[in-house]
């Protein structure tokens, strides 16, 4: 048995399960809030035991292929004949065999991405959506974007299944549904894990600190990690404890510009910044577009003024790793992101190395949050929350707040002292203050008021239509014509409750050599409203945006 399989077996042996009737009520929607992988597995184990014992069907949906295979491997040795997995990485022959097993009711548990929703189910007893708030569930077919979580909820309604939303931190919309009792908390109703410290108790044990990066600039410091944070890391390292540093960017620098002539390096095909990476195989730097894949070799000198470029600001995981390697040369330093981890075994080996080598520093993006609380972590830090907070999306405050809270929860709550640091250029922001005071309730209250004033979800639905064209003026002209047509329709019933806004430049404005302008529609959108819009290659529908 491989080391990873041994790890899976140990986790499952040390987990616990409840009797099937203690899990949830039939035909209900429930939410299971837990960030630690061990207790998520315990919950899934109870659902799987229920399915095998009653010869019923359980489907566990995952946001991506990586997570799908990770969960499948955890349970495969315990239930080899009862499990199946489906995603775009499984072979056609395996998918055909799985199709027949589902149709003939010869399987009890399926792990899958959104592909699993289209298997020939006859009756599904339980459905779980793993990492429910992961934006990877947003899918697109040709030019139509949709949220596969809506498809899964519809599948649950059709089968009258018990539905479980499994998430580390619920988003604002889920929280509102929970407060209005449209969904039910498994913990609150069933008290499955009442001997564990609550999330609120774990957060209260962590001392939160805000570092104003403007003060660093005034001192002439341009490092990604502030002097105060480095000093605190040194204190933790002296005690043979671990450190977790989080940034949601990968690469060496995600905004590369020249200080002399102000040139910003952008993709030739898209209106987005090129990201600096180092190719570990060949040892040279290159610039990469994360949208279209365009790349070119980076020589470190400005194309226009021929002066050297400063690459030590706006850094991602790779840049933070290099900075920490210089500051703490005798410490084990690990980096966990998609550039250095390509499969489950790579992630497991890094996770175990981090746990077994003290002191250690781990630097990661969202991938590193999948395991929840990390052993012997006495200090965690969010290096660049502003990069999440300032995205042009109404969900950005919610997403930034939840990523910071997940970062806090990586601290080992069994330790007597835990600290969290948040670096920001905007310490007065209401999200930053909510994090500092550890108040989820205050954040929820502030954010829900703002959304209500602006008629944003959950108080209204938003859809958008994106018009594409080879030139900016043509795209704006097409969007303007469509806007006038839609506004005219809203003057008549049943469309007079809709609000049409725009046209606005999309983000990004240019993508894969196509310029983009968009129209936003607020309100519940009847299917007939868009019936007379011709579907073509130069139009995108993004429903429930």
Short mmCIF file of C-alpha atoms in Angstrom, two decimals:
data_model
loop_
_atom_site.label_atom_id
_atom_site.label_comp_id
_atom_site.label_asym_id
_atom_site.label_seq_id
_atom_site.Cartn_x
_atom_site.Cartn_y
_atom_site.Cartn_z
CA UNK A 1 0.00 0.00 0.00
CA UNK A 2 1.37 3.42 -0.96
CA UNK A 3 2.10 6.09 1.65
CA UNK A 4 -0.86 8.13 0.43
CA UNK A 5 -3.22 5.16 0.81
CA UNK A 6 -1.85 4.56 4.31
CA UNK A 7 -2.58 8.19 5.13
CA UNK A 8 -6.15 7.78 3.82
CA UNK A 9 -6.67 4.64 5.89
CA UNK A 10 -5.37 6.32 9.06
CA UNK A 11 -7.68 9.29 8.59
CA UNK A 12 -10.70 7.04 8.09
CA UNK A 13 -9.82 4.77 11.02
CA UNK A 14 -9.52 7.78 13.33
CA UNK A 15 -12.75 9.31 12.06
CA UNK A 16 -16.18 8.53 13.34
CA UNK A 17 -19.59 8.06 11.80
CA UNK A 18 -23.19 8.40 12.84
CA UNK A 19 -26.13 6.23 12.10
CA UNK A 20 -27.82 7.05 8.79
CA UNK A 21 -30.96 8.48 10.40
CA UNK A 22 -28.88 11.09 12.24
CA UNK A 23 -27.60 12.75 9.09
CA UNK A 24 -30.46 14.78 7.64
CA UNK A 25 -34.10 14.83 6.78
CA UNK A 26 -35.36 13.41 3.50
CA UNK A 27 -36.00 15.96 0.74
CA UNK A 28 -34.32 18.79 2.65
CA UNK A 29 -31.46 21.19 1.91
CA UNK A 30 -28.70 21.19 4.51
CA UNK A 31 -25.35 22.89 4.95
CA UNK A 32 -22.33 21.29 6.60
CA UNK A 33 -19.78 23.93 7.62
CA UNK A 34 -16.29 22.53 8.22
CA UNK A 35 -12.81 23.48 6.99
CA UNK A 36 -10.83 20.48 8.32
CA UNK A 37 -10.45 17.60 5.86
CA UNK A 38 -10.62 14.94 8.62
CA UNK A 39 -14.12 15.93 9.68
CA UNK A 40 -15.34 16.41 6.12
CA UNK A 41 -14.24 12.82 5.48
CA UNK A 42 -16.06 11.70 8.62
CA UNK A 43 -19.23 13.28 7.28
CA UNK A 44 -18.81 11.66 3.85
CA UNK A 45 -18.04 8.33 5.51
CA UNK A 46 -21.41 8.42 7.27
CA UNK A 47 -23.18 9.20 3.99
CA UNK A 48 -21.34 6.39 2.19
CA UNK A 49 -22.13 3.89 4.95
CA UNK A 50 -25.76 4.92 4.65
CA UNK A 51 -25.74 4.34 0.87
CA UNK A 52 -24.01 0.94 1.08
CA UNK A 53 -26.16 -0.29 3.98
CA UNK A 54 -29.46 0.67 2.31
CA UNK A 55 -28.29 -0.10 -1.26
CA UNK A 56 -29.20 3.47 -2.21
CA UNK A 57 -27.39 6.04 -4.36
CA UNK A 58 -25.15 8.90 -3.17
CA UNK A 59 -23.55 11.44 -5.53
CA UNK A 60 -20.73 13.71 -4.27
CA UNK A 61 -20.00 16.59 -6.65
CA UNK A 62 -16.55 18.21 -6.69
CA UNK A 63 -15.43 21.56 -8.16
CA UNK A 64 -12.43 20.18 -10.08
CA UNK A 65 -10.73 16.99 -11.25
CA UNK A 66 -8.01 17.20 -8.59
CA UNK A 67 -10.47 17.25 -5.67
CA UNK A 68 -12.63 14.60 -7.33
CA UNK A 69 -9.78 12.06 -7.46
CA UNK A 70 -8.57 13.09 -3.99
CA UNK A 71 -11.90 12.18 -2.35
CA UNK A 72 -12.28 9.04 -4.49
CA UNK A 73 -8.83 7.78 -3.39
CA UNK A 74 -9.69 8.37 0.28
CA UNK A 75 -12.57 5.87 0.18
CA UNK A 76 -11.65 3.47 -2.63
CA UNK A 77 -9.89 0.83 -0.51
CA UNK A 78 -12.78 0.69 1.96
CA UNK A 79 -15.53 0.40 -0.67
CA UNK A 80 -13.87 -0.73 -3.95
CA UNK A 81 -16.99 -2.27 -5.53
CA UNK A 82 -19.41 0.45 -4.47
CA UNK A 83 -17.61 3.55 -5.77
CA UNK A 84 -17.30 5.24 -9.15
CA UNK A 85 -15.72 8.44 -10.41
CA UNK A 86 -16.48 10.57 -13.46
CA UNK A 87 -14.88 13.74 -14.83
CA UNK A 88 -13.22 14.87 -18.04
CA UNK A 89 -10.03 12.95 -17.13
CA UNK A 90 -11.69 9.50 -16.99
CA UNK A 91 -11.50 7.39 -20.14
CA UNK A 92 -14.43 6.89 -22.53
CA UNK A 93 -14.51 3.13 -21.83
CA UNK A 94 -14.65 3.72 -18.05
CA UNK A 95 -17.40 6.31 -18.45
CA UNK A 96 -19.39 3.89 -20.62
CA UNK A 97 -19.03 1.17 -18.00
CA UNK A 98 -20.06 3.61 -15.24
CA UNK A 99 -23.09 4.67 -17.31
CA UNK A 100 -24.26 1.04 -17.44
CA UNK A 101 -23.61 0.47 -13.72
CA UNK A 102 -25.74 3.52 -12.86
CA UNK A 103 -28.51 2.52 -15.23
CA UNK A 104 -28.59 -1.04 -13.86
CA UNK A 105 -28.35 0.14 -10.21
CA UNK A 106 -25.03 -1.64 -9.60
CA UNK A 107 -23.32 1.26 -7.82
CA UNK A 108 -23.88 3.14 -4.56
CA UNK A 109 -21.51 6.13 -4.57
CA UNK A 110 -20.31 8.40 -7.36
CA UNK A 111 -17.66 11.11 -7.07
CA UNK A 112 -17.73 13.51 -9.99
CA UNK A 113 -17.45 16.99 -11.41
CA UNK A 114 -20.52 18.49 -13.10
CA UNK A 115 -20.33 15.64 -15.67
CA UNK A 116 -21.91 13.34 -13.07
CA UNK A 117 -25.19 15.30 -13.25
CA UNK A 118 -25.89 13.83 -16.69
CA UNK A 119 -25.65 10.13 -15.79
CA UNK A 120 -28.88 8.07 -16.21
CA UNK A 121 -29.99 8.26 -12.58
CA UNK A 122 -33.27 6.61 -11.64
CA UNK A 123 -33.37 7.66 -8.00
CA UNK A 124 -30.77 9.52 -5.90
CA UNK A 125 -31.12 9.32 -2.13
CA UNK A 126 -28.43 11.88 -1.10
CA UNK A 127 -26.43 14.53 -2.97
CA UNK A 128 -23.44 16.41 -1.54
CA UNK A 129 -21.73 19.43 -3.15
CA UNK A 130 -18.13 19.54 -1.90
CA UNK A 131 -16.59 23.03 -1.46
CA UNK A 132 -19.91 24.56 -2.44
CA UNK A 133 -18.53 28.12 -2.62
CA UNK A 134 -15.75 27.25 -5.09
CA UNK A 135 -16.18 29.34 -8.25
CA UNK A 136 -14.91 26.42 -10.37
CA UNK A 137 -18.52 25.20 -10.45
CA UNK A 138 -19.22 27.96 -12.98
CA UNK A 139 -19.18 26.20 -16.37
CA UNK A 140 -19.71 27.21 -19.97
CA UNK A 141 -21.07 25.45 -23.03
CA UNK A 142 -19.97 27.22 -26.23
CA UNK A 143 -21.11 30.80 -25.56
CA UNK A 144 -23.48 30.18 -22.65
CA UNK A 145 -22.16 30.37 -19.08
CA UNK A 146 -24.05 28.66 -16.30
CA UNK A 147 -23.60 27.67 -12.67
CA UNK A 148 -23.48 23.87 -12.38
CA UNK A 149 -24.57 24.17 -8.73
CA UNK A 150 -27.99 25.28 -10.03
CA UNK A 151 -28.10 22.15 -12.22
CA UNK A 152 -27.24 19.97 -9.21
CA UNK A 153 -29.97 21.63 -7.09
CA UNK A 154 -32.47 21.00 -9.88
CA UNK A 155 -31.32 17.36 -10.04
CA UNK A 156 -31.95 17.13 -6.29
CA UNK A 157 -35.47 18.57 -6.68
CA UNK A 158 -36.33 16.14 -9.48
CA UNK A 159 -35.18 13.14 -7.43
CA UNK A 160 -36.50 14.50 -4.12
CA UNK A 161 -33.02 13.92 -2.71
CA UNK A 162 -31.54 15.16 0.53
CA UNK A 163 -29.02 17.84 -0.51
CA UNK A 164 -25.90 18.81 1.46
CA UNK A 165 -23.85 21.95 0.78
CA UNK A 166 -20.38 21.25 2.20
CA UNK A 167 -18.25 24.37 2.67
CA UNK A 168 -15.46 25.73 4.84
CA UNK A 169 -17.02 29.20 5.20
CA UNK A 170 -20.54 29.89 3.86
CA UNK A 171 -20.90 32.85 1.52
CA UNK A 172 -23.30 35.72 2.12
CA UNK A 173 -26.18 34.20 0.14
CA UNK A 174 -25.89 30.83 1.94
CA UNK A 175 -25.75 32.64 5.29
CA UNK A 176 -28.96 34.52 4.50
CA UNK A 177 -30.70 31.28 3.48
CA UNK A 178 -29.48 29.66 6.70
CA UNK A 179 -30.85 32.52 8.83
CA UNK A 180 -34.17 32.41 6.98
CA UNK A 181 -34.33 28.61 7.43
CA UNK A 182 -34.38 27.91 3.71
CA UNK A 183 -31.43 25.57 4.37
CA UNK A 184 -30.57 23.85 7.64
CA UNK A 185 -27.25 23.46 9.40
CA UNK A 186 -26.34 19.82 10.05
CA UNK A 187 -24.34 20.92 13.09
CA UNK A 188 -27.12 23.00 14.60
CA UNK A 189 -29.87 20.45 14.03
CA UNK A 190 -28.10 17.16 14.50
CA UNK A 191 -25.11 18.08 16.73
CA UNK A 192 -22.91 15.54 14.99
CA UNK A 193 -19.65 17.07 16.20
CA UNK A 194 -20.59 18.75 19.46
CA UNK A 195 -17.34 17.72 21.16
CA UNK A 196 -15.24 19.80 18.70
CA UNK A 197 -14.38 23.47 19.30
CA UNK A 198 -16.64 25.66 17.19
CA UNK A 199 -15.33 27.88 14.44
CA UNK A 200 -16.07 30.94 16.59
CA UNK A 201 -14.04 29.47 19.47
CA UNK A 202 -11.11 28.68 17.18
CA UNK A 203 -11.09 32.19 15.70
CA UNK A 204 -11.31 33.77 19.17
CA UNK A 205 -8.08 31.95 20.18
CA UNK A 206 -6.13 33.66 17.37
CA UNK A 207 -4.64 37.12 17.93
CA UNK A 208 -5.35 39.18 14.77
CA UNK A 209 -2.95 41.93 13.65
CA UNK A 210 -3.22 44.40 10.74
CA UNK A 211 -0.03 45.61 9.07
CA UNK A 212 -0.31 48.92 7.19
CA UNK A 213 1.92 48.46 4.13
CA UNK A 214 1.85 52.21 3.45
CA UNK A 215 4.15 52.60 6.46
CA UNK A 216 6.54 50.12 4.86
CA UNK A 217 6.69 52.21 1.67
CA UNK A 218 7.35 55.37 3.68
CA UNK A 219 10.37 53.60 5.18
CA UNK A 220 11.58 52.76 1.66
CA UNK A 221 10.72 49.06 2.04
CA UNK A 222 9.30 47.30 -1.01
CA UNK A 223 9.51 43.70 0.18
CA UNK A 224 6.41 41.54 -0.14
CA UNK A 225 6.67 40.54 3.52
CA UNK A 226 6.88 43.40 6.02
CA UNK A 227 9.59 43.76 8.65
CA UNK A 228 7.02 43.28 11.44
CA UNK A 229 5.81 40.01 9.94
CA UNK A 230 9.37 38.75 9.36
CA UNK A 231 10.22 39.50 13.00
CA UNK A 232 7.15 37.56 14.19
CA UNK A 233 8.02 34.64 11.91
CA UNK A 234 11.50 34.57 13.42
CA UNK A 235 10.01 34.33 16.93
CA UNK A 236 7.82 31.38 15.89
CA UNK A 237 10.73 29.62 14.17
CA UNK A 238 12.80 29.92 17.36
CA UNK A 239 10.13 27.89 19.16
CA UNK A 240 10.28 25.11 16.50
CA UNK A 241 6.76 25.86 15.30
CA UNK A 242 5.35 26.28 11.80
CA UNK A 243 4.25 29.27 9.70
CA UNK A 244 1.60 29.50 6.96
CA UNK A 245 1.70 32.34 4.40
CA UNK A 246 -1.20 32.78 1.98
CA UNK A 247 -1.46 34.70 -1.27
CA UNK A 248 -4.05 34.08 -3.94
CA UNK A 249 -1.65 34.84 -6.80
CA UNK A 250 0.77 32.44 -8.41
CA UNK A 251 3.97 33.36 -10.23
CA UNK A 252 6.76 35.80 -9.49
CA UNK A 253 5.05 39.11 -10.30
CA UNK A 254 1.47 39.68 -11.48
CA UNK A 255 1.99 43.37 -12.37
CA UNK A 256 5.22 44.14 -14.18
CA UNK A 257 5.97 47.75 -15.10
CA UNK A 258 8.86 50.10 -15.71
CA UNK A 259 9.41 52.81 -13.08
CA UNK A 260 11.13 55.08 -15.62
CA UNK A 261 8.79 55.13 -18.63
CA UNK A 262 5.66 53.63 -16.97
CA UNK A 263 5.30 50.84 -19.51
CA UNK A 264 3.04 48.00 -18.24
CA UNK A 265 3.59 44.56 -19.75
CA UNK A 266 0.29 43.30 -21.13
CA UNK A 267 -0.71 40.33 -23.27
CA UNK A 268 -0.71 40.89 -27.05
CA UNK A 269 -4.08 39.13 -27.32
CA UNK A 270 -5.82 40.29 -24.11
CA UNK A 271 -6.18 43.48 -22.08
CA UNK A 272 -4.59 41.83 -19.03
CA UNK A 273 -1.21 41.98 -17.33
CA UNK A 274 1.37 39.34 -18.10
CA UNK A 275 2.53 37.34 -15.07
CA UNK A 276 6.23 36.70 -14.50
CA UNK A 277 7.18 33.05 -13.89
CA UNK A 278 10.42 31.13 -13.51
CA UNK A 279 10.72 27.89 -15.45
CA UNK A 280 12.41 25.51 -12.99
CA UNK A 281 13.25 23.05 -15.78
CA UNK A 282 15.26 25.52 -17.89
CA UNK A 283 16.13 28.13 -15.27
CA UNK A 284 14.90 31.21 -17.16
CA UNK A 285 12.10 33.72 -16.56
CA UNK A 286 9.12 34.11 -18.87
CA UNK A 287 5.94 36.18 -19.07
CA UNK A 288 2.64 34.31 -19.28
CA UNK A 289 -0.98 35.29 -19.89
CA UNK A 290 -3.26 33.28 -17.59
CA UNK A 291 -6.22 33.80 -19.93
CA UNK A 292 -5.01 32.75 -23.41
CA UNK A 293 -1.63 31.11 -22.71
CA UNK A 294 0.47 33.66 -24.62
CA UNK A 295 4.08 33.65 -23.38
CA UNK A 296 7.44 35.23 -24.13
CA UNK A 297 10.92 35.15 -22.64
CA UNK A 298 11.65 37.80 -20.00
CA UNK A 299 15.09 39.45 -20.12
CA UNK A 300 14.62 41.93 -17.22
CA UNK A 301 15.12 45.08 -19.32
CA UNK A 302 12.42 47.49 -20.46
CA UNK A 303 11.66 47.29 -24.21
CA UNK A 304 11.35 51.08 -24.50
CA UNK A 305 13.87 52.81 -22.20
CA UNK A 306 16.23 49.81 -21.81
CA UNK A 307 16.40 50.18 -18.01
CA UNK A 308 16.28 47.29 -15.54
CA UNK A 309 12.81 46.34 -14.30
CA UNK A 310 11.87 46.00 -10.63
CA UNK A 311 10.28 42.58 -10.17
CA UNK A 312 10.16 42.61 -6.36
CA UNK A 313 6.64 44.07 -6.03
CA UNK A 314 3.19 42.64 -6.76
CA UNK A 315 4.50 39.12 -6.25
CA UNK A 316 2.70 35.78 -6.10
CA UNK A 317 3.57 32.51 -4.37
CA UNK A 318 6.83 32.12 -6.26
CA UNK A 319 8.08 35.59 -5.30
CA UNK A 320 7.11 35.12 -1.62
CA UNK A 321 8.90 31.74 -1.64
CA UNK A 322 12.11 33.29 -2.98
CA UNK A 323 11.97 36.16 -0.47
CA UNK A 324 11.46 33.77 2.45
CA UNK A 325 14.27 31.51 1.20
CA UNK A 326 16.69 34.44 1.42
CA UNK A 327 15.52 35.52 4.88
CA UNK A 328 15.29 32.06 6.49
CA UNK A 329 17.98 29.96 4.82
CA UNK A 330 18.10 27.26 7.51
CA UNK A 331 14.35 26.67 7.63
CA UNK A 332 12.31 24.15 5.63
CA UNK A 333 10.24 26.18 3.16
CA UNK A 334 7.47 24.66 1.02
CA UNK A 335 5.39 26.10 -1.79
CA UNK A 336 1.95 24.69 -2.58
CA UNK A 337 0.29 25.81 -5.82
CA UNK A 338 -0.64 24.35 -9.21
CA UNK A 339 2.81 25.11 -10.66
CA UNK A 340 4.65 22.75 -8.30
CA UNK A 341 1.87 20.21 -7.59
CA UNK A 342 0.48 18.19 -10.48
CA UNK A 343 -1.23 15.28 -8.71
CA UNK A 344 -2.60 14.00 -5.39
CA UNK A 345 0.64 12.31 -4.32
CA UNK A 346 2.63 15.55 -4.75
CA UNK A 347 0.21 17.42 -2.48
CA UNK A 348 0.19 14.64 0.10
CA UNK A 349 4.00 14.38 0.20
CA UNK A 350 4.35 18.14 0.70
CA UNK A 351 1.64 18.12 3.37
CA UNK A 352 3.39 15.31 5.30
CA UNK A 353 6.83 16.90 4.93
CA UNK A 354 5.47 20.16 6.33
CA UNK A 355 3.89 18.31 9.27
CA UNK A 356 7.00 16.25 10.07
CA UNK A 357 9.76 18.85 9.72
CA UNK A 358 9.89 21.56 12.39
CA UNK A 359 10.21 24.45 12.01
CA UNK A 360 8.72 24.93 8.55
CA UNK A 361 7.15 27.64 6.42
CA UNK A 362 4.52 26.84 3.82
CA UNK A 363 3.50 29.35 1.14
CA UNK A 364 0.37 28.62 -0.84
CA UNK A 365 -2.76 29.76 -2.63
CA UNK A 366 -6.29 28.33 -2.34
CA UNK A 367 -5.02 24.81 -3.02
CA UNK A 368 -3.20 24.89 0.33
CA UNK A 369 -6.46 25.52 2.23
CA UNK A 370 -8.00 22.15 1.34
CA UNK A 371 -6.67 20.41 4.47
CA UNK A 372 -7.91 23.07 6.93
CA UNK A 373 -6.06 23.37 10.24
CA UNK A 374 -2.36 22.52 9.87
CA UNK A 375 -0.26 20.86 12.55
CA UNK A 376 1.99 23.08 14.71
CA UNK A 377 1.07 26.28 12.81
CA UNK A 378 1.39 29.10 15.35
CA UNK A 379 1.39 31.97 12.85
CA UNK A 380 -0.60 32.49 9.66
CA UNK A 381 -0.64 35.53 7.39
CA UNK A 382 -2.49 36.82 4.35
CA UNK A 383 0.22 38.55 2.34
CA UNK A 384 -1.91 40.38 -0.24
CA UNK A 385 -5.62 40.64 0.60
CA UNK A 386 -5.96 43.84 -1.45
CA UNK A 387 -5.50 41.90 -4.70
CA UNK A 388 -8.73 40.01 -3.88
CA UNK A 389 -10.59 42.91 -2.31
CA UNK A 390 -10.32 45.25 -5.30
CA UNK A 391 -11.52 42.96 -8.08
CA UNK A 392 -14.43 44.38 -10.17
CA UNK A 393 -16.99 41.89 -8.88
CA UNK A 394 -19.80 42.41 -6.35
CA UNK A 395 -18.66 39.19 -4.62
CA UNK A 396 -15.08 40.40 -4.06
CA UNK A 397 -15.62 41.58 -0.45
CA UNK A 398 -17.34 38.32 0.45
CA UNK A 399 -14.63 36.20 -1.21
CA UNK A 400 -11.79 38.20 0.38
CA UNK A 401 -13.35 37.94 3.85
CA UNK A 402 -13.85 34.17 3.57
CA UNK A 403 -10.28 33.57 2.33
CA UNK A 404 -8.90 35.58 5.29
CA UNK A 405 -11.02 33.59 7.77
CA UNK A 406 -9.88 30.30 6.20
CA UNK A 407 -6.30 31.53 6.57
CA UNK A 408 -6.94 32.20 10.29
CA UNK A 409 -8.36 28.68 10.68
CA UNK A 410 -5.13 27.07 9.40
CA UNK A 411 -3.64 27.84 12.82
CA UNK A 412 -3.33 24.81 15.09
CA UNK A 413 -6.05 25.51 17.66
CA UNK A 414 -4.44 23.04 20.09
CA UNK A 415 -1.51 25.44 20.65
CA UNK A 416 -1.64 27.89 23.54
CA UNK A 417 -0.76 30.92 21.38
CA UNK A 418 -1.80 31.66 17.79
CA UNK A 419 -1.30 34.78 15.70
CA UNK A 420 -2.65 36.01 12.36
CA UNK A 421 -1.28 38.92 10.29
CA UNK A 422 -3.00 40.69 7.44
CA UNK A 423 -1.00 43.01 5.17
CA UNK A 424 -2.99 45.77 3.49
CA UNK A 425 -2.77 49.27 2.00
CA UNK A 426 -6.34 50.02 3.16
CA UNK A 427 -6.56 49.23 6.91
CA UNK A 428 -9.79 51.27 7.30
CA UNK A 429 -11.78 49.09 4.90
CA UNK A 430 -14.87 47.60 6.60
CA UNK A 431 -13.83 44.06 5.56
CA UNK A 432 -10.41 44.54 7.19
CA UNK A 433 -12.02 45.82 10.40
CA UNK A 434 -14.41 42.84 10.50
CA UNK A 435 -11.44 40.49 10.22
CA UNK A 436 -9.52 42.38 12.92
CA UNK A 437 -12.39 42.14 15.41
CA UNK A 438 -13.22 38.56 14.45
CA UNK A 439 -16.86 39.42 13.89
CA UNK A 440 -18.63 37.42 11.19
CA UNK A 441 -21.91 38.96 12.36
CA UNK A 442 -20.69 42.53 11.77
CA UNK A 443 -19.36 41.68 8.33
CA UNK A 444 -22.63 40.01 7.38
CA UNK A 445 -24.65 43.02 8.61
CA UNK A 446 -22.49 45.57 6.74
CA UNK A 447 -22.36 43.60 3.50
CA UNK A 448 -26.05 42.69 3.45
CA UNK A 449 -26.99 46.39 3.88
CA UNK A 450 -24.78 47.41 0.95
CA UNK A 451 -26.26 44.74 -1.28
CA UNK A 452 -29.80 45.66 -0.33
CA UNK A 453 -29.18 49.33 -1.18
CA UNK A 454 -27.72 48.40 -4.59
CA UNK A 455 -30.25 45.62 -5.34
CA UNK A 456 -27.50 43.00 -5.58
CA UNK A 457 -27.95 39.26 -4.87
CA UNK A 458 -29.59 37.88 -2.77
CA UNK A 459 -32.09 40.77 -3.18
CA UNK A 460 -32.09 40.51 -6.95
CA UNK A 461 -30.75 38.23 -9.64
CA UNK A 462 -28.16 39.51 -12.11
CA UNK A 463 -27.58 38.24 -15.63
CA UNK A 464 -25.26 39.68 -18.22
CA UNK A 465 -24.91 39.59 -21.98
CA UNK A 466 -21.42 40.13 -23.43
CA UNK A 467 -20.99 41.34 -27.02
CA UNK A 468 -17.73 40.45 -28.80
CA UNK A 469 -16.11 42.18 -31.79
CA UNK A 470 -12.61 42.57 -33.29
CA UNK A 471 -12.61 46.33 -32.50
CA UNK A 472 -13.61 48.24 -29.37
CA UNK A 473 -15.92 50.63 -31.23
CA UNK A 474 -17.77 47.79 -32.95
CA UNK A 475 -18.30 45.91 -29.69
CA UNK A 476 -19.62 49.07 -27.98
CA UNK A 477 -21.91 49.82 -30.96
CA UNK A 478 -23.43 46.29 -30.94
CA UNK A 479 -23.92 46.42 -27.17
CA UNK A 480 -25.58 49.83 -27.47
CA UNK A 481 -28.06 48.60 -30.08
CA UNK A 482 -28.97 45.55 -27.99
CA UNK A 483 -29.34 47.74 -24.89
CA UNK A 484 -31.91 49.96 -26.64
CA UNK A 485 -33.83 46.89 -27.79
CA UNK A 486 -33.95 45.38 -24.29
CA UNK A 487 -34.91 48.66 -22.60
CA UNK A 488 -37.83 48.97 -25.02
CA UNK A 489 -39.04 45.47 -24.03
CA UNK A 490 -38.99 46.36 -20.31
CA UNK A 491 -41.69 49.00 -20.87
CA UNK A 492 -44.26 46.20 -21.27
CA UNK A 493 -45.50 43.45 -18.98
CA UNK A 494 -44.27 40.93 -17.82
CA UNK A 495 -40.81 42.51 -18.20
CA UNK A 496 -41.46 45.86 -16.50
CA UNK A 497 -39.84 44.63 -13.24
CA UNK A 498 -36.48 44.19 -14.98
CA UNK A 499 -33.71 46.81 -14.87
CA UNK A 500 -31.36 46.91 -17.87
CA UNK A 501 -27.98 48.63 -17.32
CA UNK A 502 -25.07 49.41 -19.63
CA UNK A 503 -23.36 48.99 -21.89
CA UNK A 504 -20.14 48.75 -19.89
CA UNK A 505 -16.63 47.56 -20.78
CA UNK A 506 -16.22 43.98 -19.57
CA UNK A 507 -13.35 42.81 -17.41
CA UNK A 508 -11.06 42.20 -19.15
CA UNK A 509 -11.98 44.53 -22.00
CA UNK A 510 -10.03 42.50 -24.56
CA UNK A 511 -9.78 38.72 -24.41
CA UNK A 512 -8.23 36.46 -27.08
CA UNK A 513 -8.23 39.31 -29.64
CA UNK A 514 -11.91 40.08 -29.05
CA UNK A 515 -13.15 43.32 -27.45
CA UNK A 516 -16.02 42.92 -25.00
CA UNK A 517 -18.86 45.16 -23.83
CA UNK A 518 -21.62 43.91 -21.56
CA UNK A 519 -25.21 44.61 -20.54
CA UNK A 520 -26.44 43.80 -17.03
CA UNK A 521 -30.03 42.76 -16.31
CA UNK A 522 -31.30 42.94 -12.72
CA UNK A 523 -34.35 40.94 -11.74
CA UNK A 524 -35.77 37.46 -12.27
CA UNK A 525 -35.26 36.85 -15.95
CA UNK A 526 -38.12 35.09 -17.82
CA UNK A 527 -36.91 32.71 -20.53
CA UNK A 528 -39.00 34.53 -23.15
CA UNK A 529 -37.15 37.83 -22.56
CA UNK A 530 -34.14 36.66 -24.58
CA UNK A 531 -35.97 34.53 -27.14
CA UNK A 532 -35.54 36.94 -30.04
CA UNK A 533 -31.80 37.45 -29.49
CA UNK A 534 -29.88 35.54 -32.13
CA UNK A 535 -27.29 33.20 -30.60
CA UNK A 536 -23.97 33.47 -32.42
CA UNK A 537 -20.23 33.22 -31.81
CA UNK A 538 -19.98 36.90 -30.88
CA UNK A 539 -22.40 36.88 -27.94
CA UNK A 540 -22.09 35.36 -24.45
CA UNK A 541 -24.93 34.76 -21.99
CA UNK A 542 -23.85 34.64 -18.35
CA UNK A 543 -26.94 33.73 -16.33
CA UNK A 544 -27.08 34.21 -12.53
CA UNK A 545 -23.84 36.18 -12.67
#
